[in-house]
Short mmCIF file of C-alpha atoms and ligand atoms in Angstrom, two decimals:
data_model
loop_
_atom_site.label_atom_id
_atom_site.label_comp_id
_atom_site.label_asym_id
_atom_site.label_seq_id
_atom_site.Cartn_x
_atom_site.Cartn_y
_atom_site.Cartn_z
CA UNK A 1 106.40 113.86 93.69
CA UNK A 2 103.69 112.01 91.78
CA UNK A 3 101.83 108.97 93.08
CA UNK A 4 102.51 107.18 89.81
CA UNK A 5 106.18 106.76 90.64
CA UNK A 6 107.64 105.22 93.69
CA UNK A 7 109.63 107.57 95.92
CA UNK A 8 112.23 105.50 97.71
CA UNK A 9 114.92 106.62 100.12
CA UNK A 10 118.67 106.02 99.54
CA UNK A 11 118.49 103.36 102.26
CA UNK A 12 115.42 101.64 100.75
CA UNK A 13 115.14 97.88 101.33
CA UNK A 14 112.75 95.47 99.60
CA UNK A 15 112.05 92.36 101.69
CA UNK A 16 114.75 91.01 104.02
CA UNK A 17 111.93 89.89 106.36
CA UNK A 18 110.68 93.29 107.58
CA UNK A 19 111.51 96.80 108.65
CA UNK A 20 110.82 95.65 112.22
CA UNK A 21 113.70 93.19 111.98
CA UNK A 22 115.90 95.78 110.33
CA UNK A 23 115.37 97.91 113.46
CA UNK A 24 116.47 95.13 115.83
CA UNK A 25 118.84 93.32 113.45
CA UNK A 26 117.97 90.16 111.51
CA UNK A 27 119.16 87.47 113.94
CA UNK A 28 121.51 84.58 113.32
CA UNK A 29 119.93 81.19 113.96
CA UNK A 30 119.89 79.52 117.35
CA UNK A 31 121.26 75.95 117.14
CA UNK A 32 119.22 73.42 115.16
CA UNK A 33 117.75 70.21 116.54
CA UNK A 34 120.80 68.03 117.35
CA UNK A 35 119.08 64.74 116.34
CA UNK A 36 116.21 62.60 117.63
CA UNK A 37 114.78 63.81 120.94
CA UNK A 38 111.86 63.00 123.26
CA UNK A 39 109.74 65.81 124.74
CA UNK A 40 106.30 66.28 126.24
CA UNK A 41 105.17 69.00 123.84
CA UNK A 42 106.53 69.76 120.36
CA UNK A 43 105.46 73.10 118.94
CA UNK A 44 105.87 73.37 115.17
CA UNK A 45 106.72 76.93 114.07
CA UNK A 46 108.27 79.75 116.08
CA UNK A 47 105.81 82.64 115.97
CA UNK A 48 103.49 84.11 118.60
CA UNK A 49 101.26 80.99 118.69
CA UNK A 50 104.07 78.60 119.60
CA UNK A 51 105.79 81.07 121.91
CA UNK A 52 102.69 81.98 123.91
CA UNK A 53 101.75 78.30 124.21
CA UNK A 54 105.24 77.49 125.48
CA UNK A 55 105.16 80.45 127.86
CA UNK A 56 101.89 79.53 129.55
CA UNK A 57 102.62 75.80 129.66
CA UNK A 58 106.03 76.33 131.25
CA UNK A 59 104.57 78.78 133.72
CA UNK A 60 101.85 76.31 134.72
CA UNK A 61 104.10 73.26 134.81
CA UNK A 62 107.82 74.11 134.89
CA UNK A 63 108.98 70.49 134.54
CA UNK A 64 107.31 70.01 131.13
CA UNK A 65 109.82 69.30 128.37
CA UNK A 66 108.91 71.61 125.49
CA UNK A 67 110.59 72.00 122.10
CA UNK A 68 109.90 74.68 119.51
CA UNK A 69 110.83 73.60 115.97
CA UNK A 70 111.33 76.59 113.68
CA UNK A 71 112.41 76.42 110.06
CA UNK A 72 114.22 79.80 110.04
CA UNK A 73 114.34 81.85 113.25
CA UNK A 74 111.69 82.76 115.81
CA UNK A 75 109.61 85.58 114.35
CA UNK A 76 110.54 84.93 110.73
CA UNK A 77 106.85 84.59 109.76
CA UNK A 78 103.92 86.95 110.21
CA UNK A 79 104.80 87.46 113.88
CA UNK A 80 107.84 89.49 112.88
CA UNK A 81 106.26 91.26 109.91
CA UNK A 82 102.76 92.39 110.90
CA UNK A 83 101.19 95.83 111.22
CA UNK A 84 101.58 95.92 114.98
CA UNK A 85 97.87 96.12 115.81
CA UNK A 86 97.50 94.44 119.17
CA UNK A 87 93.76 94.65 118.72
CA UNK A 88 90.54 93.03 119.93
CA UNK A 89 89.18 92.68 116.40
CA UNK A 90 87.30 89.37 116.20
CA UNK A 91 89.42 86.62 114.61
CA UNK A 92 86.47 85.40 112.58
CA UNK A 93 82.83 85.85 111.90
CA UNK A 94 81.17 86.23 115.30
CA UNK A 95 77.80 85.45 113.73
CA UNK A 96 79.16 82.02 112.81
CA UNK A 97 80.48 81.35 116.31
CA UNK A 98 77.08 82.52 117.62
CA UNK A 99 75.14 80.35 115.20
CA UNK A 100 76.99 77.24 116.30
CA UNK A 101 77.26 77.96 120.05
CA UNK A 102 74.81 80.74 120.88
CA UNK A 103 75.14 84.49 121.28
CA UNK A 104 76.48 84.24 124.85
CA UNK A 105 79.41 82.17 123.64
CA UNK A 106 80.24 84.71 120.94
CA UNK A 107 80.08 87.52 123.51
CA UNK A 108 82.38 85.55 125.82
CA UNK A 109 84.85 85.21 122.95
CA UNK A 110 84.78 88.96 122.29
CA UNK A 111 85.30 89.73 126.00
CA UNK A 112 88.33 87.41 126.00
CA UNK A 113 89.70 89.33 123.02
CA UNK A 114 89.39 92.59 124.99
CA UNK A 115 91.21 91.16 128.00
CA UNK A 116 93.87 89.45 125.87
CA UNK A 117 95.09 92.86 124.69
CA UNK A 118 95.79 93.79 128.32
CA UNK A 119 97.22 90.36 129.07
CA UNK A 120 99.90 90.81 126.38
CA UNK A 121 100.74 94.28 127.68
CA UNK A 122 100.97 93.01 131.24
CA UNK A 123 103.18 90.02 130.43
CA UNK A 124 105.48 92.18 128.31
CA UNK A 125 105.86 94.58 131.26
CA UNK A 126 106.41 91.77 133.80
CA UNK A 127 108.96 90.00 131.62
CA UNK A 128 110.82 93.16 130.64
CA UNK A 129 109.95 92.90 126.93
CA UNK A 130 110.40 96.38 125.45
CA UNK A 131 108.23 96.35 122.32
CA UNK A 132 107.25 100.02 121.84
CA UNK A 133 103.82 99.20 123.27
CA UNK A 134 101.39 102.09 123.59
CA UNK A 135 97.66 101.63 124.09
CA UNK A 136 95.84 104.53 122.47
CA UNK A 137 93.14 102.50 120.74
CA UNK A 138 92.03 101.87 117.20
CA UNK A 139 90.31 104.13 114.70
CA UNK A 140 88.15 102.75 111.91
CA UNK A 141 87.88 105.67 109.51
CA UNK A 142 85.27 106.16 106.76
CA UNK A 143 86.45 108.15 103.76
CA UNK A 144 83.35 107.99 101.55
CA UNK A 145 79.57 107.84 102.01
CA UNK A 146 79.30 104.07 101.53
CA UNK A 147 82.01 103.44 104.12
CA UNK A 148 80.32 105.83 106.54
CA UNK A 149 77.03 104.02 106.14
CA UNK A 150 78.72 100.64 106.58
CA UNK A 151 80.32 101.80 109.82
CA UNK A 152 76.97 103.02 111.14
CA UNK A 153 75.06 99.94 110.02
CA UNK A 154 77.41 97.44 111.62
CA UNK A 155 77.17 99.11 115.03
CA UNK A 156 74.02 97.28 116.27
CA UNK A 157 75.46 93.85 115.50
CA UNK A 158 78.75 94.79 117.18
CA UNK A 159 76.81 95.91 120.26
CA UNK A 160 75.02 92.54 120.26
CA UNK A 161 78.39 90.79 120.04
CA UNK A 162 79.74 92.40 123.19
CA UNK A 163 81.03 95.83 122.14
CA UNK A 164 79.50 98.06 124.83
CA UNK A 165 79.15 101.85 124.76
CA UNK A 166 82.69 102.26 126.14
CA UNK A 167 84.20 99.64 123.86
CA UNK A 168 83.29 101.41 120.64
CA UNK A 169 82.65 105.11 120.36
CA UNK A 170 81.39 106.98 117.31
CA UNK A 171 83.36 110.08 116.28
CA UNK A 172 82.20 112.72 113.85
CA UNK A 173 84.60 114.40 111.44
CA UNK A 174 85.68 117.06 113.95
CA UNK A 175 86.15 114.65 116.82
CA UNK A 176 88.30 112.47 114.58
CA UNK A 177 90.37 115.49 113.51
CA UNK A 178 91.19 116.13 117.17
CA UNK A 179 93.05 112.80 117.16
CA UNK A 180 94.27 112.64 113.57
CA UNK A 181 93.51 114.40 110.29
CA UNK A 182 92.80 111.82 107.58
CA UNK A 183 92.05 113.54 104.26
CA UNK A 184 88.44 113.18 103.19
CA UNK A 185 87.41 111.43 106.41
CA UNK A 186 83.70 111.66 107.19
CA UNK A 187 83.73 110.03 110.60
CA UNK A 188 85.16 107.13 112.53
CA UNK A 189 84.68 104.62 115.29
CA UNK A 190 87.24 104.52 118.08
CA UNK A 191 87.89 101.56 120.32
CA UNK A 192 90.19 101.74 123.35
CA UNK A 193 91.03 98.02 122.98
CA UNK A 194 94.13 98.27 120.84
CA UNK A 195 97.81 98.96 121.36
CA UNK A 196 100.61 99.73 118.95
CA UNK A 197 103.48 97.23 119.14
CA UNK A 198 106.79 96.72 117.36
CA UNK A 199 106.22 93.12 116.18
CA UNK A 200 109.84 91.92 115.99
CA UNK A 201 110.63 93.27 119.44
CA UNK A 202 107.66 91.39 120.90
CA UNK A 203 108.40 88.08 119.18
CA UNK A 204 112.14 88.13 119.89
CA UNK A 205 111.51 89.19 123.47
CA UNK A 206 109.10 86.30 123.92
CA UNK A 207 111.55 83.82 122.39
CA UNK A 208 114.25 84.94 124.85
CA UNK A 209 111.82 84.68 127.77
CA UNK A 210 110.68 81.12 126.98
CA UNK A 211 114.26 80.05 126.39
CA UNK A 212 115.18 81.37 129.84
CA UNK A 213 112.24 79.40 131.24
CA UNK A 214 113.82 76.21 129.87
CA UNK A 215 112.03 75.76 126.54
CA UNK A 216 114.30 74.37 123.79
CA UNK A 217 114.05 76.69 120.76
CA UNK A 218 115.52 74.90 117.74
CA UNK A 219 115.97 77.18 114.75
CA UNK A 220 116.96 76.26 111.20
CA UNK A 221 114.85 73.14 111.80
CA UNK A 222 112.22 72.49 109.17
CA UNK A 223 109.44 70.08 110.05
CA UNK A 224 108.55 67.97 107.02
CA UNK A 225 105.77 65.79 108.44
CA UNK A 226 103.55 65.66 111.46
CA UNK A 227 102.14 62.39 112.81
CA UNK A 228 100.47 61.40 116.07
CA UNK A 229 103.17 61.65 118.78
CA UNK A 230 105.99 62.69 116.41
CA UNK A 231 107.23 65.53 114.27
CA UNK A 232 109.71 64.64 111.54
CA UNK A 233 112.33 67.30 110.85
CA UNK A 234 115.26 67.61 108.47
CA UNK A 235 117.56 67.00 111.47
CA UNK A 236 115.79 64.13 113.21
CA UNK A 237 112.48 63.07 114.71
CA UNK A 238 110.91 64.60 117.79
CA UNK A 239 108.76 62.19 119.76
CA UNK A 240 106.19 64.02 121.84
CA UNK A 241 102.97 63.36 123.74
CA UNK A 242 101.56 66.43 122.02
CA UNK A 243 102.50 67.81 118.60
CA UNK A 244 101.00 71.24 118.02
CA UNK A 245 100.93 72.85 114.60
CA UNK A 246 101.57 76.61 114.89
CA UNK A 247 102.30 77.46 111.26
CA UNK A 248 99.38 79.78 110.30
CA UNK A 249 100.12 81.05 106.77
CA UNK A 250 102.80 78.38 106.26
CA UNK A 251 100.48 75.46 107.03
CA UNK A 252 99.98 74.66 103.33
CA UNK A 253 103.70 73.87 103.04
CA UNK A 254 103.35 70.86 105.31
CA UNK A 255 102.66 67.53 103.64
CA UNK A 256 98.92 66.76 103.67
CA UNK A 257 97.85 70.28 104.69
CA UNK A 258 97.75 72.16 101.39
CA UNK A 259 94.05 73.10 101.51
CA UNK A 260 93.58 73.60 105.27
CA UNK A 261 94.21 77.37 105.46
CA UNK A 262 94.74 79.73 102.56
CA UNK A 263 98.09 81.56 102.78
CA UNK A 264 96.91 85.15 102.31
CA UNK A 265 99.59 87.70 101.49
CA UNK A 266 99.73 91.08 103.10
CA UNK A 267 102.26 93.76 102.20
CA UNK A 268 103.60 96.82 103.96
CA UNK A 269 105.65 99.95 103.34
CA UNK A 270 107.20 102.25 105.91
CA UNK A 271 108.23 105.85 105.32
CA UNK A 272 111.30 107.68 106.42
CA UNK A 273 110.73 109.63 109.65
CA UNK A 274 108.32 112.52 108.96
CA UNK A 275 109.52 116.07 109.68
CA UNK A 276 107.89 117.83 112.64
CA UNK A 277 105.88 119.97 110.20
CA UNK A 278 104.36 116.82 108.67
CA UNK A 279 103.23 115.54 112.05
CA UNK A 280 101.90 119.00 112.87
CA UNK A 281 99.79 118.94 109.69
CA UNK A 282 98.47 115.43 110.36
CA UNK A 283 97.91 116.22 114.02
CA UNK A 284 98.47 112.59 115.06
CA UNK A 285 100.11 112.86 118.47
CA UNK A 286 99.14 109.50 119.97
CA UNK A 287 99.78 105.94 118.83
CA UNK A 288 96.28 105.11 117.62
CA UNK A 289 96.19 102.39 115.01
CA UNK A 290 94.19 103.37 111.95
CA UNK A 291 92.27 101.35 109.40
CA UNK A 292 90.03 102.51 106.60
CA UNK A 293 86.74 100.90 105.66
CA UNK A 294 87.59 100.09 102.05
CA UNK A 295 86.93 96.47 101.01
CA UNK A 296 90.62 96.14 100.15
CA UNK A 297 91.31 97.86 103.45
CA UNK A 298 94.58 99.23 104.79
CA UNK A 299 96.08 99.22 108.28
CA UNK A 300 98.35 101.97 109.56
CA UNK A 301 100.59 102.66 112.54
CA UNK A 302 102.72 105.56 113.68
CA UNK A 303 106.04 104.01 114.70
CA UNK A 304 108.03 105.04 117.75
CA UNK A 305 110.62 106.49 115.40
CA UNK A 306 108.11 108.91 113.85
CA UNK A 307 107.47 107.00 110.63
CA UNK A 308 104.19 105.80 109.13
CA UNK A 309 103.85 102.09 108.39
CA UNK A 310 100.95 101.14 106.18
CA UNK A 311 99.83 97.74 104.95
CA UNK A 312 97.25 96.20 102.68
CA UNK A 313 96.44 93.29 100.45
CA UNK A 314 98.74 93.71 97.43
CA UNK A 315 98.77 90.39 95.58
CA UNK A 316 96.51 88.44 97.91
CA UNK A 317 97.34 84.90 96.94
CA UNK A 318 99.92 82.98 94.91
CA UNK A 319 98.97 79.97 92.80
CA UNK A 320 99.29 76.61 94.54
CA UNK A 321 99.45 78.22 98.01
CA UNK A 322 103.02 79.22 97.27
CA UNK A 323 104.58 81.57 99.83
CA UNK A 324 107.43 83.94 99.17
CA UNK A 325 110.10 83.49 101.79
CA UNK A 326 111.86 86.77 102.62
CA UNK A 327 109.08 89.22 101.85
CA UNK A 328 110.16 90.77 98.57
CA UNK A 329 107.31 92.92 97.28
CA UNK A 330 106.26 93.83 93.75
CA UNK A 331 106.57 97.46 92.66
CA UNK A 332 102.86 97.62 91.76
CA UNK A 333 101.94 96.72 95.35
CA UNK A 334 104.33 99.30 96.78
CA UNK A 335 102.79 101.91 94.49
CA UNK A 336 99.25 100.98 95.59
CA UNK A 337 100.26 101.42 99.22
CA UNK A 338 102.11 104.66 98.53
CA UNK A 339 99.00 106.01 96.77
CA UNK A 340 96.77 105.18 99.75
CA UNK A 341 99.31 106.73 102.10
CA UNK A 342 99.41 110.01 100.14
CA UNK A 343 95.61 110.07 99.77
CA UNK A 344 95.04 109.65 103.49
CA UNK A 345 97.92 111.89 104.55
CA UNK A 346 98.81 114.50 101.88
CA UNK A 347 101.51 115.76 104.25
CA UNK A 348 103.55 112.66 103.32
CA UNK A 349 103.97 113.95 99.74
CA UNK A 350 107.73 114.23 99.47
CA UNK A 351 108.44 111.75 102.26
CA UNK A 352 110.25 108.72 100.81
CA UNK A 353 109.48 105.05 101.34
CA UNK A 354 112.26 103.39 103.29
CA UNK A 355 111.33 99.70 103.36
CA UNK A 356 108.74 97.32 101.92
CA UNK A 357 107.99 93.73 102.77
CA UNK A 358 105.24 91.08 102.68
CA UNK A 359 104.14 88.09 104.71
CA UNK A 360 101.47 85.44 104.92
CA UNK A 361 98.60 84.92 107.30
CA UNK A 362 96.20 81.96 107.48
CA UNK A 363 92.57 82.06 106.31
CA UNK A 364 90.19 79.13 106.92
CA UNK A 365 87.40 78.47 104.40
CA UNK A 366 84.77 79.87 106.79
CA UNK A 367 86.97 82.85 107.86
CA UNK A 368 86.86 81.77 111.52
CA UNK A 369 89.97 81.07 113.60
CA UNK A 370 90.19 77.74 115.43
CA UNK A 371 92.09 76.10 118.26
CA UNK A 372 92.04 72.35 118.60
CA UNK A 373 93.51 69.40 120.48
CA UNK A 374 92.80 65.73 119.80
CA UNK A 375 93.42 63.83 123.03
CA UNK A 376 93.60 60.49 121.21
CA UNK A 377 96.29 61.44 118.69
CA UNK A 378 97.98 64.22 120.65
CA UNK A 379 97.76 66.45 117.57
CA UNK A 380 96.64 70.02 117.96
CA UNK A 381 96.75 73.43 116.30
CA UNK A 382 95.75 77.05 116.49
CA UNK A 383 95.51 79.69 113.81
CA UNK A 384 93.52 80.87 110.83
CA UNK A 385 93.31 84.23 112.59
CA UNK A 386 92.30 86.04 109.35
CA UNK A 387 94.70 88.93 109.94
CA UNK A 388 94.01 89.37 113.65
CA UNK A 389 96.60 87.01 115.07
CA UNK A 390 98.67 89.35 117.22
CA UNK A 391 96.23 89.27 120.14
CA UNK A 392 94.47 86.02 119.22
CA UNK A 393 97.70 84.02 119.38
CA UNK A 394 97.93 84.93 123.07
CA UNK A 395 94.39 83.66 123.65
CA UNK A 396 95.31 80.54 121.66
CA UNK A 397 98.37 79.97 123.83
CA UNK A 398 96.37 80.07 127.04
CA UNK A 399 93.64 77.89 125.55
CA UNK A 400 96.13 75.27 124.32
CA UNK A 401 97.70 75.27 127.81
CA UNK A 402 94.35 74.38 129.34
CA UNK A 403 93.59 71.75 126.69
CA UNK A 404 97.01 70.11 127.05
CA UNK A 405 96.80 70.15 130.86
CA UNK A 406 93.24 68.75 130.59
CA UNK A 407 91.70 71.59 132.48
CA UNK A 408 88.13 72.49 131.58
CA UNK A 409 88.04 76.25 131.85
CA UNK A 410 86.14 79.21 130.44
CA UNK A 411 88.77 79.30 127.71
CA UNK A 412 88.24 75.70 126.60
CA UNK A 413 84.50 76.40 126.32
CA UNK A 414 84.95 79.28 123.86
CA UNK A 415 83.23 78.75 120.51
CA UNK A 416 86.41 78.61 118.43
CA UNK A 417 87.64 75.48 120.26
CA UNK A 418 87.42 72.26 118.20
CA UNK A 419 85.58 73.88 115.33
CA UNK A 420 85.64 71.77 112.17
CA UNK A 421 85.89 73.53 108.84
CA UNK A 422 86.07 72.20 105.32
CA UNK A 423 89.22 72.86 103.31
CA UNK A 424 89.71 75.23 100.39
CA UNK A 425 88.93 74.23 96.82
CA UNK A 426 91.64 72.54 94.74
CA UNK A 427 93.60 74.56 92.17
CA UNK A 428 92.97 76.26 89.82
CA UNK A 429 89.63 77.04 91.52
CA UNK A 430 91.34 78.37 94.63
CA UNK A 431 93.52 80.80 92.71
CA UNK A 432 90.73 81.89 90.38
CA UNK A 433 88.34 82.36 93.30
CA UNK A 434 90.65 84.51 95.43
CA UNK A 435 91.90 86.51 92.48
CA UNK A 436 88.37 87.27 91.26
CA UNK A 437 87.37 88.16 94.79
CA UNK A 438 90.00 90.86 95.10
CA UNK A 439 89.37 92.18 91.60
CA UNK A 440 85.74 92.51 92.71
CA UNK A 441 86.64 94.24 95.99
CA UNK A 442 88.84 96.76 94.17
CA UNK A 443 86.04 97.44 91.67
CA UNK A 444 83.63 97.90 94.58
CA UNK A 445 86.00 100.40 96.21
CA UNK A 446 86.22 102.36 92.97
CA UNK A 447 82.40 102.44 92.73
CA UNK A 448 82.08 103.60 96.30
CA UNK A 449 84.76 106.27 95.81
CA UNK A 450 82.84 107.66 92.87
CA UNK A 451 79.92 108.70 95.02
CA UNK A 452 77.87 105.58 95.78
CA UNK A 453 75.94 106.07 99.03
CA UNK A 454 75.70 102.41 100.03
CA UNK A 455 77.85 99.28 99.90
CA UNK A 456 78.47 98.25 96.30
CA UNK A 457 76.49 95.18 95.18
CA UNK A 458 79.75 93.82 93.77
CA UNK A 459 81.18 93.70 97.29
CA UNK A 460 78.01 92.16 98.70
CA UNK A 461 78.14 89.42 96.06
CA UNK A 462 81.86 88.85 96.68
CA UNK A 463 81.20 88.48 100.42
CA UNK A 464 78.53 85.86 99.80
CA UNK A 465 80.65 83.89 97.35
CA UNK A 466 83.78 84.00 99.51
CA UNK A 467 81.96 83.09 102.71
CA UNK A 468 83.24 86.19 104.53
C1 FAD B 1 101.97 91.83 106.68
C2 FAD B 1 101.10 91.32 107.80
C3 FAD B 1 100.45 92.23 108.62
C4 FAD B 1 99.66 91.77 109.67
N1 FAD B 1 99.15 92.68 110.55
C5 FAD B 1 98.51 92.24 111.66
C6 FAD B 1 98.14 93.16 112.67
O1 FAD B 1 98.45 94.35 112.60
N2 FAD B 1 97.43 92.68 113.73
C7 FAD B 1 97.11 91.37 113.83
O2 FAD B 1 96.45 90.99 114.80
N3 FAD B 1 97.52 90.46 112.93
C8 FAD B 1 98.24 90.86 111.87
N4 FAD B 1 98.71 89.95 110.98
C9 FAD B 1 98.52 88.52 111.26
C10 FAD B 1 99.44 88.03 112.39
O3 FAD B 1 100.72 88.58 112.25
C11 FAD B 1 99.50 86.50 112.37
O4 FAD B 1 98.20 85.99 112.41
C12 FAD B 1 100.29 85.92 113.54
O5 FAD B 1 101.55 86.53 113.65
C13 FAD B 1 100.43 84.42 113.37
O6 FAD B 1 101.35 83.93 114.31
P1 FAD B 1 101.76 82.41 114.23
O7 FAD B 1 102.76 82.15 115.28
O8 FAD B 1 100.53 81.55 114.26
O9 FAD B 1 102.39 82.23 112.77
P2 FAD B 1 103.75 82.84 112.19
O10 FAD B 1 104.21 84.03 112.91
O11 FAD B 1 103.58 82.95 110.72
O12 FAD B 1 104.80 81.71 112.53
C14 FAD B 1 104.91 80.51 111.81
C15 FAD B 1 106.37 80.10 111.83
O13 FAD B 1 106.51 78.80 111.26
C16 FAD B 1 107.75 78.75 110.59
N5 FAD B 1 107.66 77.64 109.65
C17 FAD B 1 107.11 77.62 108.41
N6 FAD B 1 107.17 76.38 107.90
C18 FAD B 1 107.78 75.60 108.82
C19 FAD B 1 108.10 74.23 108.88
N7 FAD B 1 107.81 73.40 107.88
N8 FAD B 1 108.72 73.74 109.98
C20 FAD B 1 109.02 74.58 111.02
N9 FAD B 1 108.71 75.89 111.02
C21 FAD B 1 108.10 76.39 109.94
C22 FAD B 1 107.88 80.11 109.94
O14 FAD B 1 109.22 80.41 109.64
C23 FAD B 1 107.27 81.01 111.01
O15 FAD B 1 108.26 81.57 111.85
C24 FAD B 1 99.49 90.36 109.89
C25 FAD B 1 100.13 89.45 109.04
C26 FAD B 1 100.93 89.92 108.01
C27 FAD B 1 101.61 88.92 107.11
#
């Protein structure tokens, strides 16, 4: 089977939200907002950010009246489509947080990311959410000399940002092969702070839990405008002391928010279950999450059902911050991902692709996530997690709880709180900029694959221009 043609299974699906939802069943909508209502807190969007915020608020103050306003169904966005890395990867540039608030603040942020991974696991266990969670850590794998050097060179700054000796461990080629055999791998870094999850199971489980706690989850309820103390929906207006925007990659669709966060696309494919001989050849017995060090990097998980799910950039951005709704994915993107899959794991040659889908995540202009609450207007938000929202949304939920309940805690002092960032450039600059950036990153990857021993200057230039 050649990598130039797509090998799909007889049950292949393109889009329809995600494979994760296919596993649990794409849900019918909960009832929509019945008309105008008054609440204490209105959460706009029904992904992890809104659900964790609702969860912690209701736990802290059970009599709070909370409404979640979701356009489709809870988990329809990135929360039900992601790669399932419950990781402690920083949701932004730690050097920027450090520059603005000092190194100690950046370290505190990183430590909170570590503990948030365990917090999610613990709550899921306590609340009976079965989401295929297994914490075997995360492998960053280098497959060429430039990637290997990059991995080694970034270690000192990671150590300075709070990654201690036990938080990040260097593996040589043989040590890596004891965990998993990635073709051409030269070495890796392993962190214990990551768990594999099934995203749709986590988000649907959370939605059920908050509903049982008394949170009103209105689905099929699109919010068209947000103002101080009210959210206007297609079914009526919600008056609220606090209106919190939890839309991440969909933020640009809200009137007046087009340039706040860039909706960055990410696409995935999942294989059919691999035969036992394939797993034997790959030698991947645990549930480690795997990422390579390419500039147009990929993220990989072994699913509970013995499949490999792999994601990457595909078409990174659509003109005018347009977002595709149900995740249909272009053939060229599927082919790119299939090629990476076969390169990394030759044992998958002959294993068909069973599902492909895409989603959007939010990227702020300075590539640093933020959480914010304006006491005067009652407006708040969290997001811009730059592809690391699975864990960060939990931290955001606990931070928004403290901000809304006016408690000054370690969380409200973290450097991502109340950070102001300028918006993205108007079109066509935005489209041209992002498109050129990813053309440059792909060119840099090709250079590095052809034997370069250091990071390509093209990638360095692209990083400077993009502000990454
Ligand atoms: C393909 C992919 C892979 C990813 N992989 C990972 C990963 O492995 N690890 C990781 O940490 N992060 C990953 N991410 C990022 C992560 O999934 C997100 O950052 C996170 O889920 C964001 O959660 P959220 O609740 O803020 O937003 P979302 O989950 O996107 O929720 C926003 C919700 O708002 C709803 N909505 C949109 N417009 C409106 C409106 N006008 N009114 C009402 N509701 C509206 C949407 O339907 C959606 O349900 C990935 C993202 C994608 C797309």
